[in-house]
Short mmCIF file of C-alpha atoms and ligand atoms in Angstrom, two decimals:
data_model
loop_
_atom_site.label_atom_id
_atom_site.label_comp_id
_atom_site.label_asym_id
_atom_site.label_seq_id
_atom_site.Cartn_x
_atom_site.Cartn_y
_atom_site.Cartn_z
CA UNK A 255 -189.04 67.81 33.64
CA UNK A 256 -187.88 65.96 30.57
CA UNK A 257 -184.14 65.85 30.09
CA UNK A 258 -182.17 66.71 26.95
CA UNK A 259 -180.60 64.21 24.69
CA UNK A 260 -177.15 64.99 26.13
CA UNK A 261 -178.48 64.37 29.64
CA UNK A 262 -179.97 61.01 28.65
CA UNK A 263 -176.80 60.01 26.87
CA UNK A 264 -174.81 60.86 30.05
CA UNK A 265 -177.19 58.70 32.03
CA UNK A 266 -176.79 55.83 29.53
CA UNK A 267 -173.03 55.96 30.07
CA UNK A 268 -173.15 56.01 33.86
CA UNK A 269 -175.94 53.49 34.56
CA UNK A 270 -174.96 50.07 35.72
CA UNK A 271 -177.14 47.06 34.97
CA UNK A 272 -177.16 43.29 35.28
CA UNK A 273 -175.95 41.24 32.32
CA UNK A 274 -176.02 37.68 33.73
CA UNK A 275 -178.83 35.18 33.87
CA UNK A 276 -181.20 35.60 36.83
CA UNK A 277 -181.78 32.17 38.41
CA UNK A 278 -182.83 31.36 42.00
CA UNK A 279 -182.70 35.01 43.04
CA UNK A 280 -179.08 35.50 41.88
CA UNK A 281 -177.32 36.85 38.80
CA UNK A 282 -175.08 34.07 37.54
CA UNK A 283 -173.07 33.23 34.45
CA UNK A 284 -174.39 30.74 31.89
CA UNK A 285 -173.10 27.24 32.82
CA UNK A 286 -171.15 27.21 29.55
CA UNK A 287 -169.58 30.57 30.43
CA UNK A 288 -170.70 31.86 26.99
CA UNK A 289 -171.71 35.47 26.35
CA UNK A 290 -173.04 37.40 23.38
CA UNK A 291 -172.72 41.08 22.61
CA UNK A 292 -175.55 43.54 22.30
CA UNK A 293 -175.69 46.59 20.06
CA UNK A 294 -177.28 49.98 20.38
CA UNK A 295 -179.36 50.08 17.16
CA UNK A 296 -179.01 53.83 16.92
CA UNK A 297 -175.22 53.82 16.82
CA UNK A 298 -174.41 50.30 15.81
CA UNK A 299 -171.97 50.15 18.73
CA UNK A 300 -171.66 47.18 21.09
CA UNK A 301 -172.30 48.36 24.66
CA UNK A 302 -172.63 45.18 26.71
CA UNK A 303 -172.31 41.36 26.66
CA UNK A 304 -174.93 39.16 28.15
CA UNK A 305 -174.75 35.62 29.45
CA UNK A 306 -175.82 33.29 26.66
CA UNK A 307 -177.76 30.45 28.28
CA UNK A 308 -178.45 26.99 26.82
CA UNK A 309 -180.35 23.75 27.59
CA UNK A 310 -178.39 23.19 30.87
CA UNK A 311 -179.41 26.62 32.24
CA UNK A 312 -183.01 25.89 31.17
CA UNK A 313 -182.94 22.62 33.14
CA UNK A 314 -181.59 24.48 36.19
CA UNK A 315 -184.09 27.32 35.89
CA UNK A 316 -187.04 24.88 35.56
CA UNK A 317 -185.84 22.85 38.58
CA UNK A 318 -185.58 26.00 40.75
CA UNK A 319 -188.87 27.40 39.49
CA UNK A 320 -190.60 24.12 40.31
CA UNK A 321 -189.06 23.97 43.71
CA UNK A 322 -190.27 27.48 44.47
CA UNK A 323 -193.72 26.61 43.17
CA UNK A 324 -193.96 23.42 45.26
CA UNK A 325 -192.71 25.20 48.37
CA UNK A 326 -195.76 27.49 48.31
CA UNK A 327 -193.63 30.52 49.13
CA UNK A 328 -195.47 32.40 46.44
CA UNK A 329 -198.09 30.01 45.06
CA UNK A 330 -199.74 29.56 48.47
CA UNK A 331 -199.15 33.09 49.75
CA UNK A 332 -202.46 34.70 50.55
CA UNK A 333 -203.73 36.46 47.41
CA UNK A 334 -203.92 39.78 49.31
CA UNK A 335 -200.23 39.51 50.25
CA UNK A 336 -199.29 38.60 46.67
CA UNK A 337 -201.23 41.69 45.59
CA UNK A 338 -199.23 43.89 48.01
CA UNK A 339 -195.96 42.67 46.61
CA UNK A 340 -197.08 43.28 43.05
CA UNK A 341 -198.32 46.75 43.91
CA UNK A 342 -194.97 47.56 45.48
CA UNK A 343 -193.27 46.24 42.28
CA UNK A 344 -195.38 48.66 40.23
CA UNK A 345 -194.38 51.52 42.55
CA UNK A 346 -190.69 50.64 42.23
CA UNK A 347 -190.94 50.55 38.42
CA UNK A 348 -192.70 53.85 38.39
CA UNK A 349 -189.99 55.43 40.49
CA UNK A 350 -187.39 54.21 37.99
CA UNK A 351 -189.11 55.72 34.98
CA UNK A 352 -186.15 57.60 33.59
CA UNK A 353 -183.58 54.93 34.26
CA UNK A 354 -185.68 52.22 32.66
CA UNK A 355 -186.51 54.39 29.70
CA UNK A 356 -182.84 55.16 29.10
CA UNK A 357 -181.92 51.48 29.27
CA UNK A 358 -184.80 50.49 26.96
CA UNK A 359 -183.82 53.17 24.44
CA UNK A 360 -180.15 52.22 24.57
CA UNK A 361 -180.89 48.57 23.94
CA UNK A 362 -183.86 48.73 21.56
CA UNK A 363 -183.59 52.04 19.74
CA UNK A 364 -187.12 52.90 20.78
CA UNK A 365 -187.71 56.73 21.00
CA UNK A 366 -187.18 57.80 24.59
CA UNK A 367 -190.19 60.09 24.75
CA UNK A 368 -192.43 57.21 23.69
CA UNK A 369 -190.91 54.84 26.25
CA UNK A 370 -191.43 57.40 29.01
CA UNK A 371 -194.91 58.40 28.00
CA UNK A 372 -196.28 55.03 26.89
CA UNK A 373 -194.27 51.82 27.45
CA UNK A 374 -193.37 52.30 31.09
CA UNK A 375 -196.59 53.91 32.35
CA UNK A 376 -198.54 51.15 30.54
CA UNK A 377 -196.32 48.51 32.17
CA UNK A 378 -196.85 50.03 35.61
CA UNK A 379 -200.63 50.24 34.94
CA UNK A 380 -200.64 46.58 33.78
CA UNK A 381 -198.93 45.38 36.93
CA UNK A 382 -201.36 47.37 39.16
CA UNK A 383 -204.41 46.11 37.24
CA UNK A 384 -203.41 42.46 37.48
CA UNK A 385 -202.27 42.93 41.13
CA UNK A 386 -205.68 44.30 42.05
CA UNK A 387 -207.29 41.29 40.37
CA UNK A 388 -205.31 38.85 42.55
CA UNK A 389 -207.73 38.80 45.43
CA UNK A 390 -210.88 39.45 43.38
CA UNK A 391 -210.88 36.28 41.31
CA UNK A 392 -213.75 33.95 42.13
CA UNK A 393 -214.49 30.38 41.16
CA UNK A 394 -218.04 29.06 40.59
CA UNK A 395 -220.52 26.69 42.22
CA UNK A 396 -222.22 24.43 39.71
CA UNK A 397 -225.99 23.98 39.59
CA UNK A 398 -225.70 20.31 40.45
CA UNK A 399 -228.75 19.99 42.59
CA UNK A 400 -229.13 19.06 46.30
CA UNK A 401 -227.16 15.83 46.09
CA UNK A 402 -223.76 17.39 45.38
CA UNK A 403 -221.65 20.55 45.52
CA UNK A 404 -219.66 21.15 42.37
CA UNK A 405 -216.85 23.69 42.87
CA UNK A 406 -215.23 25.02 39.72
CA UNK A 407 -211.94 26.37 40.91
CA UNK A 408 -208.93 28.00 39.24
CA UNK A 409 -205.40 26.91 40.04
CA UNK A 410 -202.04 28.19 39.04
CA UNK A 411 -200.56 26.18 36.13
CA UNK A 412 -197.15 25.77 37.83
CA UNK A 413 -194.03 26.68 35.87
CA UNK A 414 -194.78 29.19 33.16
CA UNK A 415 -192.32 30.36 30.42
CA UNK A 416 -192.83 33.65 28.66
CA UNK A 417 -190.93 34.03 25.35
CA UNK A 418 -190.78 37.71 24.37
CA UNK A 419 -190.29 39.84 21.25
CA UNK A 420 -188.00 42.90 21.01
CA UNK A 421 -190.44 45.56 19.93
CA UNK A 422 -192.04 46.50 23.29
CA UNK A 423 -189.73 44.75 25.74
CA UNK A 424 -190.84 46.19 29.08
CA UNK A 425 -194.52 46.56 28.18
CA UNK A 426 -195.15 43.15 26.73
CA UNK A 427 -193.10 41.49 29.49
CA UNK A 428 -195.33 42.95 32.14
CA UNK A 429 -198.42 42.01 30.15
CA UNK A 430 -197.47 38.41 30.72
CA UNK A 431 -195.45 38.54 33.97
CA UNK A 432 -198.10 40.39 36.02
CA UNK A 433 -201.02 37.97 35.45
CA UNK A 434 -198.73 34.94 35.63
CA UNK A 435 -197.36 36.05 39.02
CA UNK A 436 -200.77 37.27 40.20
CA UNK A 437 -202.06 33.67 39.69
CA UNK A 438 -199.20 32.26 41.87
CA UNK A 439 -197.03 30.70 39.21
CA UNK A 440 -193.27 30.50 38.97
CA UNK A 441 -192.10 32.25 35.81
CA UNK A 442 -189.14 31.89 33.43
CA UNK A 443 -188.73 34.86 31.09
CA UNK A 444 -186.83 34.45 27.83
CA UNK A 445 -186.33 37.96 26.44
CA UNK A 446 -185.55 38.51 22.72
CA UNK A 447 -181.84 38.34 22.00
CA UNK A 448 -181.74 41.97 20.95
CA UNK A 449 -183.45 43.26 24.15
CA UNK A 450 -182.41 41.46 27.33
CA UNK A 451 -181.28 44.49 29.20
CA UNK A 452 -184.48 45.83 30.78
CA UNK A 453 -185.83 42.34 31.41
CA UNK A 454 -182.85 41.61 33.64
CA UNK A 455 -183.31 44.90 35.40
CA UNK A 456 -187.04 44.09 35.87
CA UNK A 457 -186.02 40.84 37.60
CA UNK A 458 -183.63 42.73 39.92
CA UNK A 459 -186.45 45.14 40.81
CA UNK A 460 -188.92 42.25 41.34
CA UNK A 461 -186.56 40.82 43.98
CA UNK A 462 -186.44 44.31 45.56
CA UNK A 463 -190.25 44.34 45.68
CA UNK A 464 -190.30 41.01 47.55
CA UNK A 465 -190.94 38.40 44.87
CA UNK A 466 -189.28 35.40 46.52
CA UNK A 467 -186.23 33.66 45.22
CA UNK A 468 -186.85 31.11 42.50
CA UNK A 469 -190.26 32.52 41.54
CA UNK A 470 -188.81 34.54 38.65
CA UNK A 471 -185.96 33.55 36.36
CA UNK A 472 -184.57 35.38 33.33
CA UNK A 473 -182.63 33.49 30.72
CA UNK A 474 -180.85 35.62 28.07
CA UNK A 475 -179.60 33.92 24.95
CA UNK A 476 -180.73 32.48 21.65
CA UNK A 477 -184.38 31.60 21.08
CA UNK A 478 -183.57 28.61 18.87
CA UNK A 479 -181.70 27.10 21.89
CA UNK A 480 -183.47 28.36 24.98
CA UNK A 481 -186.95 28.79 23.47
CA UNK A 482 -186.77 25.33 21.97
CA UNK A 483 -185.53 23.80 25.24
CA UNK A 484 -188.36 25.43 27.15
CA UNK A 485 -190.83 24.31 24.51
CA UNK A 486 -189.69 20.72 24.76
CA UNK A 487 -189.19 20.64 28.54
CA UNK A 488 -191.37 18.21 30.50
CA UNK A 489 -191.29 20.48 33.53
CA UNK A 490 -192.77 23.56 31.88
CA UNK A 491 -196.56 23.66 32.15
CA UNK A 492 -197.39 26.60 29.99
CA UNK A 493 -195.81 28.95 27.48
CA UNK A 494 -196.97 32.40 26.56
CA UNK A 495 -195.39 33.60 23.45
CA UNK A 496 -195.39 36.89 21.54
CA UNK A 497 -193.47 36.88 18.20
CA UNK A 498 -193.58 35.60 14.72
CA UNK A 499 -196.12 33.11 13.28
CA UNK A 500 -193.28 30.81 12.28
CA UNK A 501 -191.85 30.44 15.83
CA UNK A 502 -195.43 30.21 17.18
CA UNK A 503 -196.13 27.16 15.08
CA UNK A 504 -192.79 25.62 16.16
CA UNK A 505 -193.90 26.00 19.78
CA UNK A 506 -197.02 24.02 19.05
CA UNK A 507 -194.85 21.23 17.67
CA UNK A 508 -192.57 21.30 20.74
CA UNK A 509 -195.66 20.99 22.96
CA UNK A 510 -197.02 18.12 20.91
CA UNK A 511 -193.68 16.27 21.11
CA UNK A 512 -193.28 16.72 24.87
CA UNK A 513 -195.94 17.17 27.62
CA UNK A 514 -198.76 18.92 25.77
CA UNK A 515 -198.06 22.13 27.70
CA UNK A 516 -200.53 24.94 27.24
CA UNK A 517 -199.42 27.29 24.46
CA UNK A 518 -200.70 30.84 23.98
CA UNK A 519 -199.65 32.63 20.86
CA UNK A 520 -199.70 36.37 20.07
CA UNK A 521 -198.40 36.48 16.53
CA UNK A 522 -197.98 38.69 13.46
CA UNK A 523 -200.38 40.82 11.60
CA UNK A 524 -201.15 42.78 8.46
CA UNK A 525 -203.85 44.90 9.90
CA UNK A 526 -206.24 46.92 7.81
CA UNK A 527 -207.56 50.45 8.25
CA UNK A 528 -210.95 51.15 6.67
CA UNK A 529 -212.16 54.64 6.01
CA UNK A 530 -215.90 54.52 5.30
CA UNK A 531 -217.38 56.73 2.61
CA UNK A 532 -219.53 58.55 5.21
CA UNK A 533 -216.62 60.30 7.02
CA UNK A 534 -216.83 64.03 6.53
CA UNK A 535 -213.75 65.43 8.31
CA UNK A 536 -210.62 63.46 7.40
CA UNK A 537 -208.25 64.95 9.91
CA UNK A 538 -208.91 62.57 12.80
CA UNK A 539 -208.75 59.56 10.46
CA UNK A 540 -205.50 60.77 8.89
CA UNK A 541 -203.83 61.23 12.29
CA UNK A 542 -204.97 57.75 13.30
CA UNK A 543 -203.70 56.25 10.00
CA UNK A 544 -200.30 57.88 10.61
CA UNK A 545 -200.01 56.51 14.15
CA UNK A 546 -201.21 53.16 12.91
CA UNK A 547 -198.48 53.12 10.21
CA UNK A 548 -195.52 54.69 12.00
CA UNK A 549 -195.90 54.17 15.77
CA UNK A 550 -192.79 52.38 17.04
CA UNK A 551 -191.33 53.00 13.58
CA UNK A 552 -193.79 50.42 12.23
CA UNK A 553 -192.18 47.66 14.32
CA UNK A 554 -195.57 46.95 15.72
CA UNK A 555 -197.69 43.81 15.43
CA UNK A 556 -200.89 45.86 14.97
CA UNK A 557 -199.38 48.27 12.43
CA UNK A 558 -202.10 49.15 9.96
CA UNK A 559 -200.31 48.71 6.69
CA UNK A 560 -203.32 48.36 4.34
CA UNK A 561 -205.25 51.57 4.41
CA UNK A 562 -208.46 51.41 2.38
CA UNK A 563 -209.97 54.78 1.41
CA UNK A 564 -212.74 55.66 -1.01
CA UNK A 565 -211.30 56.39 -4.48
CA UNK A 566 -212.92 59.88 -4.54
CA UNK A 567 -211.16 60.85 -1.22
CA UNK A 568 -207.81 59.15 -1.95
CA UNK A 569 -205.77 62.15 -3.27
CA UNK A 570 -206.99 64.33 -0.42
CA UNK A 571 -206.22 61.62 2.14
CA UNK A 572 -202.72 61.01 0.80
CA UNK A 573 -202.00 64.74 0.79
CA UNK A 574 -203.18 65.12 4.37
CA UNK A 575 -201.07 62.09 5.42
CA UNK A 576 -197.95 63.66 3.85
CA UNK A 577 -198.66 66.96 5.67
CA UNK A 578 -199.26 65.20 8.97
CA UNK A 579 -196.16 63.04 8.55
CA UNK A 580 -194.02 66.09 8.08
CA UNK A 581 -195.54 67.93 10.99
CA UNK A 582 -195.85 65.24 13.67
CA UNK A 583 -193.48 62.40 12.87
CA UNK A 584 -189.76 62.93 13.38
CA UNK A 585 -187.18 60.30 12.70
CA UNK A 586 -183.69 60.35 14.14
CA UNK A 587 -181.67 59.51 17.25
CA UNK A 588 -184.06 57.85 19.72
CA UNK A 589 -182.27 59.46 22.68
CA UNK A 590 -183.48 62.81 21.41
CA UNK A 591 -186.88 63.37 23.01
CA UNK A 592 -188.05 65.39 19.99
CA UNK A 593 -187.98 62.23 17.80
CA UNK A 594 -190.81 59.70 17.71
CA UNK A 595 -189.33 57.33 15.16
CA UNK A 596 -185.93 55.65 15.36
CA UNK A 597 -183.76 53.02 13.68
CA UNK A 598 -184.78 49.45 12.89
CA UNK A 599 -183.92 47.02 15.70
CA UNK A 600 -181.00 45.43 13.87
CA UNK A 601 -179.06 45.47 10.65
CA UNK A 602 -180.61 42.14 9.56
CA UNK A 603 -184.14 43.50 10.20
CA UNK A 604 -183.24 46.70 8.34
CA UNK A 605 -182.30 44.52 5.35
CA UNK A 606 -185.62 42.65 5.56
CA UNK A 607 -187.57 45.93 5.58
CA UNK A 608 -185.49 47.40 2.74
CA UNK A 609 -186.13 44.23 0.70
CA UNK A 610 -189.86 45.06 0.82
CA UNK A 611 -189.34 48.77 0.18
CA UNK A 612 -187.18 48.00 -2.89
CA UNK A 613 -189.67 45.38 -4.08
CA UNK A 614 -192.52 47.94 -3.92
CA UNK A 615 -190.43 50.48 -5.78
CA UNK A 616 -189.23 48.01 -8.45
CA UNK A 617 -192.80 46.82 -9.03
CA UNK A 618 -193.51 50.32 -10.23
CA UNK A 619 -195.86 51.06 -7.35
CA UNK A 620 -196.52 54.78 -6.77
CA UNK A 621 -194.34 56.11 -3.84
CA UNK A 622 -196.05 59.00 -2.16
CA UNK A 623 -193.08 59.48 0.14
CA UNK A 624 -189.97 57.54 1.31
CA UNK A 625 -188.92 54.39 -0.54
CA UNK A 626 -185.34 54.54 0.61
CA UNK A 627 -183.00 54.29 3.60
CA UNK A 628 -181.86 57.35 5.56
CA UNK A 629 -178.27 58.28 6.20
CA UNK A 630 -178.53 58.72 9.96
CA UNK A 631 -176.39 57.30 12.77
CA UNK A 632 -175.89 53.55 12.39
CA UNK A 633 -177.39 53.67 8.96
CA UNK A 634 -180.28 51.31 9.70
CA UNK A 635 -182.98 53.93 9.51
CA UNK A 636 -185.79 53.50 6.90
CA UNK A 637 -187.52 56.58 5.60
CA UNK A 638 -191.25 56.51 6.49
CA UNK A 639 -192.76 55.15 3.32
CA UNK A 640 -196.24 55.33 1.81
CA UNK A 641 -197.11 53.32 -1.24
CA UNK A 642 -200.33 54.07 -3.22
CA UNK A 643 -202.44 51.42 -4.97
CA UNK A 644 -199.99 48.50 -5.00
CA UNK A 645 -201.28 45.29 -6.69
CA UNK A 646 -203.23 43.19 -4.21
CA UNK A 647 -200.93 40.19 -4.76
CA UNK A 648 -197.68 42.11 -4.30
CA UNK A 649 -195.44 41.18 -1.35
CA UNK A 650 -195.88 44.67 0.27
CA UNK A 651 -199.60 43.84 0.58
CA UNK A 652 -199.40 40.20 1.51
CA UNK A 653 -196.38 40.11 3.88
CA UNK A 654 -195.85 41.60 7.30
CA UNK A 655 -193.02 44.16 6.88
CA UNK A 656 -192.58 45.34 10.50
CA UNK A 657 -191.13 48.65 9.47
CA UNK A 658 -192.33 52.20 8.63
CA UNK A 659 -193.96 51.09 5.40
CA UNK A 660 -197.66 51.41 4.67
CA UNK A 661 -199.97 51.16 1.62
CA UNK A 662 -202.97 53.28 0.75
CA UNK A 663 -205.50 51.54 -1.47
CA UNK A 664 -208.40 53.14 -3.23
CA UNK A 665 -211.79 51.33 -3.17
CA UNK A 666 -215.19 51.94 -4.69
CA UNK A 667 -217.42 51.01 -1.72
CA UNK A 668 -217.33 50.21 1.98
CA UNK A 669 -218.17 46.62 1.08
CA UNK A 670 -215.13 46.34 -1.20
CA UNK A 671 -212.91 47.77 1.58
CA UNK A 672 -214.17 45.16 4.09
CA UNK A 673 -213.78 42.31 1.64
CA UNK A 674 -210.16 43.34 0.86
CA UNK A 675 -209.46 44.03 4.49
CA UNK A 676 -210.35 40.44 5.36
CA UNK A 677 -208.32 39.02 2.47
CA UNK A 678 -205.35 38.01 4.63
CA UNK A 679 -204.20 35.04 6.74
CA UNK A 680 -203.75 37.37 9.67
CA UNK A 681 -206.48 38.75 11.99
CA UNK A 682 -204.89 40.70 14.85
CA UNK A 683 -206.48 44.17 14.72
CA UNK A 684 -208.43 46.42 12.39
CA UNK A 685 -209.28 50.11 12.52
CA UNK A 686 -212.58 51.45 11.21
CA UNK A 687 -213.49 55.08 10.70
CA UNK A 688 -217.06 56.07 10.23
CA UNK A 689 -219.49 58.87 11.12
CA UNK A 690 -222.42 56.47 11.02
CA UNK A 691 -223.40 54.40 14.02
CA UNK A 692 -224.93 51.56 12.00
CA UNK A 693 -221.92 51.26 9.81
CA UNK A 694 -219.73 51.12 12.95
CA UNK A 695 -221.61 48.10 14.22
CA UNK A 696 -222.17 46.35 10.93
CA UNK A 697 -218.54 46.57 9.70
CA UNK A 698 -216.98 45.97 13.11
CA UNK A 699 -218.79 42.64 13.18
CA UNK A 700 -217.68 41.86 9.62
CA UNK A 701 -213.97 42.61 10.17
CA UNK A 702 -212.14 39.42 11.02
CA UNK A 703 -209.73 40.63 13.74
CA UNK A 704 -209.21 40.04 17.47
CA UNK A 705 -209.65 43.72 18.10
CA UNK A 706 -211.60 46.21 15.95
CA UNK A 707 -211.01 49.87 16.99
CA UNK A 708 -213.63 52.32 15.80
CA UNK A 709 -212.71 55.98 15.20
CA UNK A 710 -209.29 55.54 16.86
CA UNK A 711 -206.18 53.52 16.27
CA UNK A 712 -205.59 51.37 19.39
CA UNK A 713 -205.37 47.94 20.86
CA UNK A 714 -208.07 48.47 23.49
CA UNK A 715 -206.77 48.93 27.01
CA UNK A 716 -205.74 46.77 29.99
CA UNK A 717 -209.47 45.93 30.62
CA UNK A 718 -210.00 44.35 27.18
CA UNK A 719 -208.54 41.07 25.93
CA UNK A 720 -205.82 41.35 23.25
CA UNK A 721 -205.16 38.52 20.88
CA UNK A 722 -205.41 37.48 17.27
CA UNK A 723 -207.72 35.45 15.04
CA UNK A 724 -206.57 33.26 12.17
CA UNK A 725 -202.74 33.11 11.94
CA UNK A 726 -202.37 36.03 14.33
CA UNK A 727 -202.87 33.98 17.46
CA UNK A 728 -204.22 31.06 19.25
CA UNK A 729 -204.76 29.69 22.76
CA UNK A 730 -205.19 32.77 24.89
CA UNK A 731 -205.11 36.52 25.15
CA UNK A 732 -203.06 39.18 26.93
CA UNK A 733 -204.75 41.83 29.14
CA UNK A 734 -207.99 41.80 31.13
CA UNK A 735 -209.23 38.75 33.01
CA UNK A 736 -208.65 36.74 29.88
CA UNK A 737 -204.85 36.92 30.52
CA UNK A 738 -205.37 35.09 33.83
CA UNK A 739 -206.90 32.17 32.02
CA UNK A 740 -203.54 31.59 30.23
CA UNK A 741 -201.82 31.10 33.59
CA UNK A 742 -204.47 29.02 35.45
CA UNK A 743 -206.37 25.79 34.97
CA UNK A 744 -209.96 24.98 35.78
CA UNK A 745 -210.45 22.21 38.33
CA UNK A 746 -213.68 20.64 39.40
CA UNK A 747 -214.14 19.52 43.01
CA UNK A 748 -217.35 17.47 43.19
CA UNK A 749 -218.61 16.65 46.72
CA UNK A 750 -221.31 14.06 47.22
CA UNK A 751 -223.94 15.20 49.77
CA UNK A 752 -226.00 11.99 49.77
P1 LIG B 920 -189.51 35.91 16.67
O1 LIG B 920 -188.33 35.71 15.79
O2 LIG B 920 -190.62 34.98 16.56
O3 LIG B 920 -188.91 35.96 18.17
C1 LIG B 920 -189.73 36.02 19.29
C2 LIG B 920 -189.08 35.29 20.42
O4 LIG B 920 -188.98 33.91 20.13
C3 LIG B 920 -187.65 35.72 20.70
O5 LIG B 920 -187.48 35.69 22.11
C4 LIG B 920 -186.85 34.66 20.06
O6 LIG B 920 -185.56 34.54 20.56
C5 LIG B 920 -187.66 33.42 20.30
N1 LIG B 920 -187.39 32.33 19.42
C6 LIG B 920 -186.73 32.31 18.26
N2 LIG B 920 -186.67 31.08 17.72
C7 LIG B 920 -187.32 30.27 18.62
C8 LIG B 920 -187.62 28.85 18.65
N3 LIG B 920 -187.24 28.04 17.68
N4 LIG B 920 -188.31 28.40 19.73
C9 LIG B 920 -188.70 29.18 20.70
N5 LIG B 920 -188.43 30.52 20.75
C10 LIG B 920 -187.77 31.01 19.68
O7 LIG B 920 -190.18 37.33 16.48
P2 LIG B 920 -189.52 38.77 16.70
O8 LIG B 920 -188.56 38.97 15.58
O9 LIG B 920 -188.96 38.96 18.06
O10 LIG B 920 -190.78 39.77 16.62
C11 LIG B 920 -191.34 40.03 15.48
C12 LIG B 920 -192.65 39.31 15.32
O11 LIG B 920 -193.44 39.39 16.54
C13 LIG B 920 -193.56 39.91 14.29
O12 LIG B 920 -194.02 38.90 13.44
C14 LIG B 920 -194.75 40.50 15.07
O13 LIG B 920 -195.90 40.65 14.41
C15 LIG B 920 -194.83 39.71 16.27
N6 LIG B 920 -195.39 40.41 17.39
C16 LIG B 920 -196.64 40.09 17.76
C17 LIG B 920 -197.24 40.79 18.81
C18 LIG B 920 -198.63 40.40 19.28
O14 LIG B 920 -199.00 40.76 20.36
N7 LIG B 920 -199.38 39.70 18.50
C19 LIG B 920 -196.54 41.74 19.49
C20 LIG B 920 -195.26 42.06 19.05
C21 LIG B 920 -194.68 41.36 18.01
P3 LIG B 920 -184.33 35.28 19.84
O15 LIG B 920 -184.57 36.70 19.88
O16 LIG B 920 -183.13 34.82 20.70
O17 LIG B 920 -184.29 34.75 18.45
MG1 LIG B 921 -179.75 45.76 21.58
#
């Protein structure tokens, strides 16, 4: 049974957790001895200090990861045995649901109910799915005729670094960690500075599950130091990154300047929501538009922040959104299981989001609700905000805000909606609502996004590849078999039979 806020707070105070770097199966200080403090976004209070690694720790982690890889302790383990270890890992995580949720909420300010019902179950599911795939991954035999056998095989890349964002720490980490380990790689995780806590605990639990020493490293510390050092390192074979478009393009530079390591980028978005003019009942679409705008307090790469609705339904749509917001979306302390929206991740991010909110207000754009900060807890809570009909060249339409801020835009036709929806440099996800089967197919094809969700707001599921088009991504996808391609390389073995 779900606990109360007081019970979760008590757990948060009594739980112990690792705060050092995890290298070679041990928790150790950064070589420099440096640490940095971490804050609970809900209260603004420092609750722990983490080791702050630098280039020297990166060197050490890469050396140990390589040694583990070359030893074959994991990379050459029979796939079925690797699968068993990963399945055990999933079981352990599942058994720690409450503890992990409390830690995640403490560190990231994510609403605890959401973490318990979505982030951790999804993470467990992702590990199981990729674990099951471990011993079901086949190569190919080429149609090379009787004179030869061409084997197209898949091999682990070697040492893989995963550089993570702060918005879904456990979930996105397992999206990368599970397929990378399933393929037999050694992995170095670099969590976002704001959210190292659960990643370090995940490493501890991985060791408990039987992932051998040296196969998994976690380096807490600054991205501009560690991320850059990993990007430039000659011993790292691949990097999987989720984060901003700016850092993503820097990683491509690091790769070009070093060993041409494989780079997979899951980047930002400014995703559209299109309500077609054939939709009769608006309720389902309105609920989806609310989730698309406010899930994870808008700190979500697929947040739908440009909602296109027919002009003749706009007033009704806005009114229903306001009603739904009041009924189903509750902002406040994330340790309170009744809340499903919390604070911004940090004060500096709060300021970024408020910059856009104030910009929208000062441009004279109609504010249907919100448009201001909220005086709760640490003071970095932004009121869920809906703008109506901003100018198409205003910053709130062109820039990713990454907060609970969304825009509703009236259009005169489905075609106009699709044209405006595609008028962005991003292309991560798009939502389409229609009652008409033909429209569903025609417009889903026309929307330029890595995932188009029809009659639901979602990112697909573990069985469907997730990644962006245009400036939302490049070089590989998370989830499904596609994720395994990020962490493996094709090799041809051509045997002459003549
Ligand atoms: P970010 O600033 O790009 O940070 C992401 C990661 O990169 C962090 O671990 C960060 O470390 C590290 N980093 C920073 N500078 C680096 C450098 N020079 N070289 C290598 N690594 C570096 O993004 P964020 O603020 O965490 O997350 C917000 C962004 O992520 C948004 O744009 C959002 O759209 C995107 N996002 C995309 C997806 C997706 O699947 N497409 C999912 C979630 C989020 P520090 O934390 O230490 O700076
Ligand atoms: Mg924190």
